[in-house]
Coordinates of C-alpha atoms (C1' of nucleotides) in Angstrom, one line a residue:
Chain I
M20 CA 0.0 0.0 0.0
A21 CA 1.2 3.5 -0.8
D22 CA 2.4 5.8 2.0
I23 CA 0.0 8.2 3.5
R24 CA 1.0 11.7 2.3
I25 CA 1.0 14.2 5.1
L26 CA 1.2 18.0 4.9
I27 CA 2.0 19.8 8.1
Y28 CA 1.1 23.4 9.3
E29 CA 2.5 24.2 12.7
D30 CA 4.1 27.5 13.7
N31 CA 6.2 26.1 16.6
P32 CA 9.5 25.0 14.9
S33 CA 10.3 22.3 17.5
L34 CA 7.0 20.7 17.3
R35 CA 7.0 20.9 13.5
E36 CA 10.4 19.2 13.4
A37 CA 9.4 16.6 15.9
L38 CA 6.3 15.7 13.9
C39 CA 8.3 15.5 10.7
F40 CA 10.9 13.3 12.3
M41 CA 8.4 11.0 13.9
L42 CA 6.4 10.5 10.7
E43 CA 9.4 10.1 8.4
S44 CA 11.0 7.5 10.7
T45 CA 7.8 5.5 10.8
G46 CA 6.8 3.2 7.9
G47 CA 3.7 4.1 6.0
F48 CA 4.0 7.9 6.1
V49 CA 5.6 10.5 4.0
V50 CA 5.7 14.2 4.9
T51 CA 5.5 16.1 1.7
G52 CA 5.9 19.5 3.3
A53 CA 5.9 21.3 6.6
Y54 CA 5.1 25.0 6.9
E55 CA 5.0 27.6 9.7
D56 CA 1.8 29.3 8.5
C57 CA -1.1 28.9 6.1
T58 CA -0.5 32.0 3.9
A59 CA 0.3 30.0 0.8
I60 CA -1.8 26.9 1.7
L61 CA -3.9 26.7 -1.4
P62 CA -1.0 26.4 -3.9
Q63 CA 0.8 24.2 -1.5
V64 CA -2.0 21.7 -1.1
K65 CA -2.4 21.7 -4.9
E66 CA 1.3 21.0 -5.3
H67 CA 1.8 18.3 -2.7
Q68 CA -1.5 16.4 -3.1
P69 CA -1.6 15.3 0.5
D70 CA -3.9 12.7 1.9
V71 CA -4.0 14.3 5.3
L72 CA -3.4 17.9 6.6
L73 CA -2.0 18.0 10.1
M74 CA -2.8 21.5 11.2
D75 CA -2.4 23.6 14.3
I76 CA -5.5 25.4 15.2
D77 CA -3.6 28.5 16.5
M78 CA -1.3 30.1 13.9
P79 CA -0.3 33.6 13.0
H80 CA -1.7 35.4 10.0
L81 CA -4.3 32.7 9.2
T82 CA -5.8 30.5 11.9
G83 CA -6.3 26.8 11.3
I84 CA -10.0 27.3 11.2
E85 CA -9.8 30.0 8.5
A86 CA -7.4 27.7 6.6
V87 CA -9.9 24.9 6.8
K88 CA -12.6 27.1 5.4
L89 CA -10.3 27.9 2.5
I90 CA -9.2 24.4 1.7
K91 CA -12.3 22.3 2.0
P92 CA -14.3 23.8 -0.8
K93 CA -11.4 23.5 -3.2
F94 CA -10.0 20.1 -2.0
P95 CA -13.0 18.3 -0.5
R96 CA -11.2 14.9 -0.5
V97 CA -8.3 16.0 1.7
N98 CA -8.6 15.0 5.4
I99 CA -7.8 17.6 8.0
L100 CA -6.6 16.7 11.5
M101 CA -6.5 19.7 13.8
L102 CA -4.0 20.1 16.6
T103 CA -4.8 22.0 19.7
V104 CA -3.1 22.8 23.0
F105 CA -6.2 23.0 25.0
D106 CA -9.4 21.0 24.9
D107 CA -11.3 24.0 23.7
D108 CA -14.6 22.5 22.7
E109 CA -16.0 25.5 21.0
R110 CA -13.2 26.2 18.6
V111 CA -12.7 22.5 17.9
F112 CA -16.3 22.3 17.1
E113 CA -16.0 25.4 14.9
A114 CA -13.2 23.7 13.0
I115 CA -15.2 20.6 12.5
K116 CA -18.1 22.5 11.2
S117 CA -15.8 24.3 8.8
G118 CA -14.6 21.0 7.4
A119 CA -12.0 19.4 9.7
T120 CA -12.4 15.7 10.1
G121 CA -10.8 15.2 13.5
Y122 CA -8.6 16.7 16.1
L123 CA -5.9 15.8 18.6
L124 CA -4.4 17.5 21.6
K125 CA -0.8 18.3 21.2
K126 CA 0.1 16.4 24.3
T127 CA -1.3 13.2 22.6
P128 CA 1.3 10.4 22.7
P129 CA 3.1 9.9 19.4
A130 CA 1.7 6.4 18.9
R131 CA -1.8 7.8 19.2
I132 CA -1.0 10.5 16.6
L133 CA 0.1 7.9 14.1
E134 CA -3.0 5.8 14.8
A135 CA -5.2 8.8 14.3
L136 CA -3.6 9.6 11.0
R137 CA -4.2 6.1 9.8
E138 CA -7.8 6.3 11.1
I139 CA -8.5 9.5 9.3
Y140 CA -7.0 8.2 6.1
E141 CA -9.3 5.2 6.3
G142 CA -12.4 7.3 6.8
G143 CA -12.5 7.6 10.5
A144 CA -12.8 10.7 12.6
P145 CA -10.6 10.9 15.6
M146 CA -12.1 13.1 18.3
S147 CA -12.9 13.1 22.0
P148 CA -16.3 12.0 23.1
S149 CA -17.3 15.5 24.2
I150 CA -16.7 16.8 20.7
A151 CA -18.4 13.8 19.2
R152 CA -21.5 14.5 21.3
K153 CA -21.6 18.1 20.1
V154 CA -21.4 16.9 16.6
I155 CA -24.2 14.5 17.1
L156 CA -26.4 17.1 18.9
N157 CA -25.7 19.5 16.1
L158 CA -26.8 17.0 13.5
H159 CA -30.0 16.4 15.3
T160 CA -30.8 20.0 16.0
A161 CA -29.3 22.1 13.3
P162 CA -31.7 21.3 10.4
V163 CA -34.6 21.5 12.8
H164 CA -33.9 25.1 13.6
V165 CA -34.7 26.2 10.1
E166 CA -37.8 24.1 9.9
E167 CA -39.0 25.3 13.3
I168 CA -38.4 29.0 12.4
A169 CA -40.1 28.4 9.0
R170 CA -43.2 27.4 10.9
L171 CA -43.5 30.8 12.5
T172 CA -46.1 33.2 11.0
A173 CA -45.2 36.6 9.7
R174 CA -46.4 38.2 12.9
E175 CA -44.6 35.8 15.1
L176 CA -41.4 36.4 13.1
E177 CA -41.8 40.1 13.5
I178 CA -42.2 39.8 17.2
L179 CA -39.2 37.4 17.5
Q180 CA -37.2 40.0 15.6
C181 CA -38.3 42.6 18.1
L182 CA -37.2 40.3 20.9
S183 CA -33.8 39.9 19.3
E184 CA -33.5 43.7 19.2
G185 CA -33.9 43.7 23.0
K186 CA -37.4 45.0 23.2
S187 CA -39.7 44.0 26.1
S188 CA -43.2 42.8 25.7
K189 CA -44.5 46.3 26.5
M190 CA -42.2 47.9 23.9
I191 CA -43.3 45.4 21.3
A192 CA -46.9 46.1 22.1
D193 CA -46.2 49.7 21.4
T194 CA -44.3 49.3 18.2
C195 CA -46.7 46.8 16.8
F196 CA -49.9 48.7 17.9
I197 CA -51.3 45.7 19.8
S198 CA -51.9 44.9 23.4
V199 CA -49.4 43.4 25.7
D200 CA -51.6 40.3 26.0
T201 CA -51.5 39.7 22.3
V202 CA -47.7 40.0 22.3
R203 CA -47.7 37.5 25.1
T204 CA -49.9 35.1 23.1
H205 CA -47.6 35.4 20.1
I206 CA -44.5 34.8 22.3
K207 CA -46.2 31.7 23.7
R208 CA -46.7 30.3 20.2
I209 CA -43.1 31.2 19.3
Y210 CA -41.9 29.3 22.4
E211 CA -44.1 26.3 21.5
K212 CA -42.9 26.2 17.9
L213 CA -39.2 26.6 18.7
Q214 CA -39.5 24.4 21.8
V215 CA -37.9 26.8 24.1
H216 CA -38.9 28.4 27.4
S217 CA -37.5 31.9 27.5
A218 CA -36.8 34.9 25.3
T219 CA -33.1 34.4 25.4
E220 CA -33.4 30.8 24.2
A221 CA -35.7 31.8 21.4
I222 CA -33.2 34.5 20.3
A223 CA -30.3 32.1 20.5
K224 CA -32.2 29.7 18.1
Y225 CA -33.2 32.5 15.9
N226 CA -29.7 33.8 15.6
K227 CA -28.5 30.3 14.6
R228 CA -30.7 30.1 11.6
Chain E
M29 CA -41.6 51.4 -10.7
A30 CA -44.1 52.4 -8.1
D31 CA -44.6 56.1 -7.2
I32 CA -42.8 57.5 -4.2
R33 CA -45.4 58.0 -1.5
I34 CA -45.0 61.5 0.1
L35 CA -46.6 62.7 3.3
I36 CA -46.3 66.5 3.9
Y37 CA -46.3 68.5 7.2
E38 CA -46.2 72.2 6.6
D39 CA -48.1 74.9 8.5
N40 CA -47.9 77.5 5.8
P41 CA -51.0 76.8 3.6
S42 CA -49.5 78.4 0.5
L43 CA -46.3 76.5 0.6
R44 CA -48.2 73.3 1.5
E45 CA -50.5 73.7 -1.5
A46 CA -47.5 74.6 -3.7
L47 CA -45.6 71.5 -2.7
C48 CA -48.6 69.3 -3.3
F49 CA -49.2 70.7 -6.7
M50 CA -45.6 70.4 -7.7
L51 CA -45.3 66.8 -6.6
E52 CA -48.7 65.7 -8.0
S53 CA -48.0 67.2 -11.4
T54 CA -44.7 65.5 -11.6
G55 CA -44.4 61.8 -12.6
G56 CA -43.1 59.4 -10.0
F57 CA -44.6 61.0 -6.9
V58 CA -47.9 60.7 -5.1
V59 CA -48.9 62.9 -2.1
T60 CA -50.8 60.7 0.2
G61 CA -51.6 63.5 2.6
A62 CA -50.7 67.0 3.6
Y63 CA -51.3 68.4 7.1
E64 CA -50.7 71.7 8.8
D65 CA -49.4 70.2 12.1
C66 CA -48.1 67.0 13.6
T67 CA -50.6 66.5 16.3
A68 CA -51.9 63.3 14.7
I69 CA -48.8 62.2 13.0
L70 CA -48.5 58.7 14.3
P71 CA -51.9 57.4 13.1
Q72 CA -51.4 59.4 9.9
V73 CA -48.1 57.8 9.1
K74 CA -49.6 54.4 9.9
E75 CA -52.5 55.0 7.6
H76 CA -50.7 56.5 4.6
Q77 CA -47.6 54.2 4.7
P78 CA -45.4 56.9 3.1
D79 CA -41.9 56.4 1.7
V80 CA -40.8 59.9 2.6
L81 CA -42.0 62.5 5.1
L82 CA -41.5 66.1 3.9
M83 CA -41.6 68.1 7.1
D84 CA -41.2 71.7 8.1
I85 CA -38.9 72.1 11.1
D86 CA -40.9 74.9 12.5
M87 CA -44.5 74.1 13.2
P88 CA -47.1 75.0 15.9
H89 CA -48.0 72.5 18.7
L90 CA -45.3 70.0 17.8
T91 CA -42.1 71.0 16.1
G92 CA -40.6 69.0 13.3
I93 CA -37.8 67.8 15.5
E94 CA -40.2 66.5 18.2
A95 CA -42.3 64.8 15.5
V96 CA -39.1 63.1 14.1
K97 CA -38.4 61.8 17.6
L98 CA -41.9 60.4 17.8
I99 CA -41.9 58.8 14.3
K100 CA -38.5 57.2 14.0
P101 CA -38.7 54.7 16.8
K102 CA -42.0 53.4 15.5
F103 CA -41.4 53.7 11.8
P104 CA -37.7 53.3 11.3
R105 CA -37.9 52.7 7.6
V106 CA -39.6 55.9 6.7
N107 CA -37.3 58.6 5.3
I108 CA -37.7 62.1 6.7
L109 CA -36.7 65.2 4.8
M110 CA -36.7 68.4 6.8
L111 CA -37.6 71.8 5.5
T112 CA -36.1 74.9 7.0
V113 CA -36.3 78.6 6.3
F114 CA -32.8 79.4 7.6
D115 CA -29.6 77.4 7.4
D116 CA -29.7 76.8 11.1
D117 CA -27.0 74.2 11.5
E118 CA -27.7 73.5 15.1
R119 CA -31.3 72.6 14.7
V120 CA -30.8 70.8 11.5
F121 CA -28.2 68.7 13.2
E122 CA -30.5 68.1 16.1
A123 CA -33.2 66.9 13.6
I124 CA -30.7 64.5 12.0
K125 CA -29.6 63.1 15.3
S126 CA -33.2 62.5 16.1
G127 CA -33.7 60.5 12.9
A128 CA -34.1 62.8 10.0
T129 CA -32.3 61.7 6.9
G130 CA -31.8 64.9 5.1
Y131 CA -32.9 68.5 4.9
L132 CA -33.6 71.3 2.4
L133 CA -33.9 75.1 2.6
K134 CA -37.4 76.2 1.7
K135 CA -35.9 78.5 -1.0
T136 CA -34.5 75.5 -2.7
P137 CA -35.6 75.4 -6.4
P138 CA -38.4 72.9 -7.1
A139 CA -36.2 70.8 -9.4
R140 CA -33.8 70.3 -6.6
I141 CA -36.5 69.3 -4.2
L142 CA -37.7 66.6 -6.5
E143 CA -34.2 65.4 -6.9
A144 CA -33.7 65.3 -3.2
L145 CA -36.8 63.3 -2.7
R146 CA -35.6 60.7 -5.2
E147 CA -32.2 60.7 -3.6
I148 CA -33.6 60.1 -0.1
Y149 CA -35.9 57.3 -1.5
E150 CA -32.9 55.6 -3.0
G151 CA -30.9 55.6 0.2
G152 CA -29.1 59.0 -0.1
A153 CA -29.0 61.8 2.4
P154 CA -29.4 65.3 0.9
M155 CA -27.7 67.9 3.1
S156 CA -25.3 70.7 3.0
P157 CA -21.5 70.1 3.4
S158 CA -21.5 71.9 6.7
I159 CA -24.1 69.6 8.1
A160 CA -22.4 66.6 6.6
R161 CA -19.2 67.6 8.4
K162 CA -21.0 67.7 11.7
V163 CA -22.4 64.3 11.1
I164 CA -19.0 62.8 10.2
L165 CA -17.5 64.3 13.3
N166 CA -20.2 62.9 15.4
L167 CA -19.6 59.4 13.9
H168 CA -16.0 59.5 15.0
T169 CA -17.0 59.7 18.6
A170 CA -19.9 57.3 18.2
P171 CA -19.2 53.6 18.8
V172 CA -20.2 53.6 22.5
H173 CA -21.2 50.0 22.4
V174 CA -17.6 48.8 22.0
E175 CA -16.4 50.9 24.9
E176 CA -19.2 49.7 27.1
I177 CA -18.5 46.1 26.4
A178 CA -14.8 46.6 26.8
R179 CA -15.5 47.7 30.4
L180 CA -16.9 44.2 31.3
T181 CA -14.6 41.9 33.2
A182 CA -13.7 38.5 31.9
R183 CA -16.2 36.8 34.1
E184 CA -18.9 39.2 33.1
L185 CA -18.2 38.6 29.4
E186 CA -18.3 34.9 30.0
I187 CA -21.7 35.2 31.5
L188 CA -22.9 37.6 28.8
Q189 CA -21.8 35.0 26.3
C190 CA -23.8 32.4 28.2
L191 CA -26.9 34.6 28.1
S192 CA -26.5 35.1 24.4
E193 CA -26.5 31.3 24.0
G194 CA -29.9 31.3 25.7
K195 CA -28.9 30.0 29.0
S196 CA -30.9 30.9 32.1
S197 CA -29.3 32.1 35.4
K198 CA -29.6 28.6 36.8
M199 CA -27.9 27.0 33.8
I200 CA -25.1 29.6 33.9
A201 CA -24.6 28.9 37.6
D202 CA -24.3 25.2 36.7
T203 CA -21.8 25.6 33.9
C204 CA -19.7 28.2 35.7
F205 CA -19.8 26.4 39.1
I206 CA -21.0 29.3 41.0
S207 CA -24.3 30.1 42.8
V208 CA -27.3 31.6 41.1
D209 CA -26.9 34.7 43.3
T210 CA -23.4 35.3 42.0
V211 CA -24.6 34.9 38.5
R212 CA -27.3 37.5 39.3
T213 CA -24.8 39.9 40.8
H214 CA -22.7 39.6 37.6
I215 CA -25.7 40.2 35.5
K216 CA -26.6 43.3 37.5
R217 CA -23.1 44.7 36.8
I218 CA -23.4 43.9 33.2
Y219 CA -26.7 45.8 33.0
E220 CA -25.1 48.7 34.8
K221 CA -22.2 48.9 32.5
L222 CA -24.2 48.4 29.3
Q223 CA -26.9 50.6 30.6
V224 CA -29.7 48.1 29.9
H225 CA -32.5 46.6 32.0
S226 CA -33.0 43.1 30.6
A227 CA -31.1 40.1 29.3
T228 CA -32.5 40.6 25.8
E229 CA -31.3 44.2 25.7
A230 CA -27.9 43.2 26.9
I231 CA -27.7 40.5 24.2
A232 CA -28.8 42.9 21.6
K233 CA -26.0 45.3 22.5
Y234 CA -23.5 42.5 22.7
N235 CA -24.5 41.2 19.3
K236 CA -23.9 44.6 17.8
R237 CA -20.1 44.0 18.3
Chain L
dT10 C1' 0.7 48.3 52.8
dG11 C1' -3.5 49.8 51.9
dT12 C1' -7.0 50.5 48.6
dA13 C1' -9.4 49.4 44.4
dA14 C1' -11.2 45.9 41.6
dT15 C1' -13.1 41.5 41.1
dA16 C1' -15.6 37.5 42.4
dT17 C1' -18.3 35.4 45.5
dC18 C1' -22.8 34.8 48.3
dC19 C1' -27.2 36.3 50.7
dC20 C1' -31.8 38.9 51.6
dC21 C1' -35.9 41.5 50.3
dT22 C1' -39.3 43.6 47.2
dG23 C1' -41.8 44.5 43.3
dT24 C1' -42.2 43.6 38.4
dT25 C1' -42.0 40.7 34.4
dT26 C1' -42.3 36.6 32.4
dT27 C1' -44.0 31.9 31.6
dG28 C1' -47.5 28.4 31.2
dG29 C1' -52.1 27.2 31.6
dG30 C1' -56.7 28.3 30.5
dG31 C1' -60.5 30.6 27.2
dA32 C1' -62.6 33.7 23.7
dT33 C1' -63.6 36.6 19.5
dT34 C1' -62.6 38.5 15.0
dT35 C1' -60.4 38.4 10.6
dT36 C1' -58.5 36.2 6.7
dC37 C1' -57.7 32.6 3.7
dT38 C1' -58.8 28.3 1.6
dT39 C1' -61.5 24.8 0.1
Chain H
dA27 C1' -70.5 28.6 2.9
dA28 C1' -67.8 26.1 6.2
dG29 C1' -63.5 25.3 8.3
dA30 C1' -58.8 26.3 9.3
dA31 C1' -55.3 29.4 10.4
dA32 C1' -54.0 33.6 12.2
dA33 C1' -54.4 37.6 15.1
dT34 C1' -56.4 39.7 18.7
dC35 C1' -57.6 40.2 23.8
dC36 C1' -58.4 38.6 28.7
dC37 C1' -57.5 36.0 33.4
dC38 C1' -54.8 33.4 36.8
dA39 C1' -50.8 31.4 39.5
dA40 C1' -46.2 30.2 39.8
dA41 C1' -41.6 31.0 38.5
dA42 C1' -38.0 33.9 37.1
dC43 C1' -36.1 38.3 36.8
dA44 C1' -34.6 43.2 38.1
dG45 C1' -33.1 46.5 41.4
dG46 C1' -31.9 47.6 45.9
dG47 C1' -29.5 46.5 49.9
dG48 C1' -25.2 44.3 52.4
dA49 C1' -21.1 41.1 53.2
dT50 C1' -16.6 38.5 52.6
dA51 C1' -12.3 36.8 50.3
dT52 C1' -8.8 37.3 46.8
dT53 C1' -6.1 39.7 43.6
dA54 C1' -3.8 43.6 41.7
dC55 C1' -1.7 47.6 42.0
dA56 C1' 0.2 52.0 43.3

DNA sequence: TGTAATATCCCCTGTTTTGGGGATTTTCTT
DNA sequence: AAGAAAATCCCCAAAACAGGGGATATTACA
């Protein structure tokens, strides 16, 4: 079987060298390039035709997440494995939504890194259970948001918009020329349809559409 | 293209008639109403659904500036073009700060008035260079939101972030490992610093950068 | 070292919101 | 013309929130 072609983006020189050395001295991998930033990532990926991108999430000039957003649309087949120092769920999740396939902590033992690279090459998605859970939850809820919001009537949308602008029920009653009770009725229906129990929750869902 | 709907407020009968006549006899405009004062302006605007308000700055009972302050919050999409006898920078500027979009001197030639109405309808802002300069200067000292948010502590920002994600005080207490009372104290400080009085308002300011 | 800022927790009071009813009118569709 | 959907208004009780106190511990800084 052909070697797995790896392209590395990591701004820390020591870690970059260490990764290169480790991969080159292990059978089954070939490091086609290793760079300190992503400024020229598009031509580089095009040139090296890597199977897997091993990419730091924190880099100068262009963050790993931004780089992922650049790469994925143009090279959808390339697998991207993110490297992070901290177990920052939010940013890792952001990276995955942008197109990364998996992630590892930098302190991960070398053997596990090699394993993850093979996993990702074979179609797996190395990640921690907490991230995995977020991904699942997102899959379940994300498409629903749109549907849920689509079920709102024009008036309900108008009032949800007002809520998201920070207006209270009274203020909405004023601007919409209806009574506070009517505003409350609309808000109740909005909560039902969006399956939430407070204005802030409704706004959060609305802003995720 | 549909006619531009104009609503006129001018206490001088001759000028009011003249404006009506001029606009009605020109293609592209329709005067939906013309009144001598602003005492019933809210229901009138609601009824006529005008694109542009042509409004004298000096009127009995309710001045044009006061009327603008009434109208803009309720009908933010309506454009207001002020009319003045004198080139009174201060009051024109006051009107613009209140929500007017442009202004004209009453001695302005009819052709220029028509032009200004079309400009304002298409998103422009007819005004003299001296007023324009004042507006620009005011913009430079404007972005208060950023400053306000910058005054929040790390903890407060964290909690504001939670609020914007739709979390209740209880849930925030849980995720931050502090008591509900502490969350409430932080929220109180956030409200003070952002000068708001509810979670939705705070979130609205926060989401505006 | 002492003061300011921050983070933490508690109490009390009044207001607002939420969730549960029900009811009427208007509008649209069939 | 009948029925469904939407928009309007009202009442009640419990929960949450907002605003006002006050208090303590830790950190930062001058």
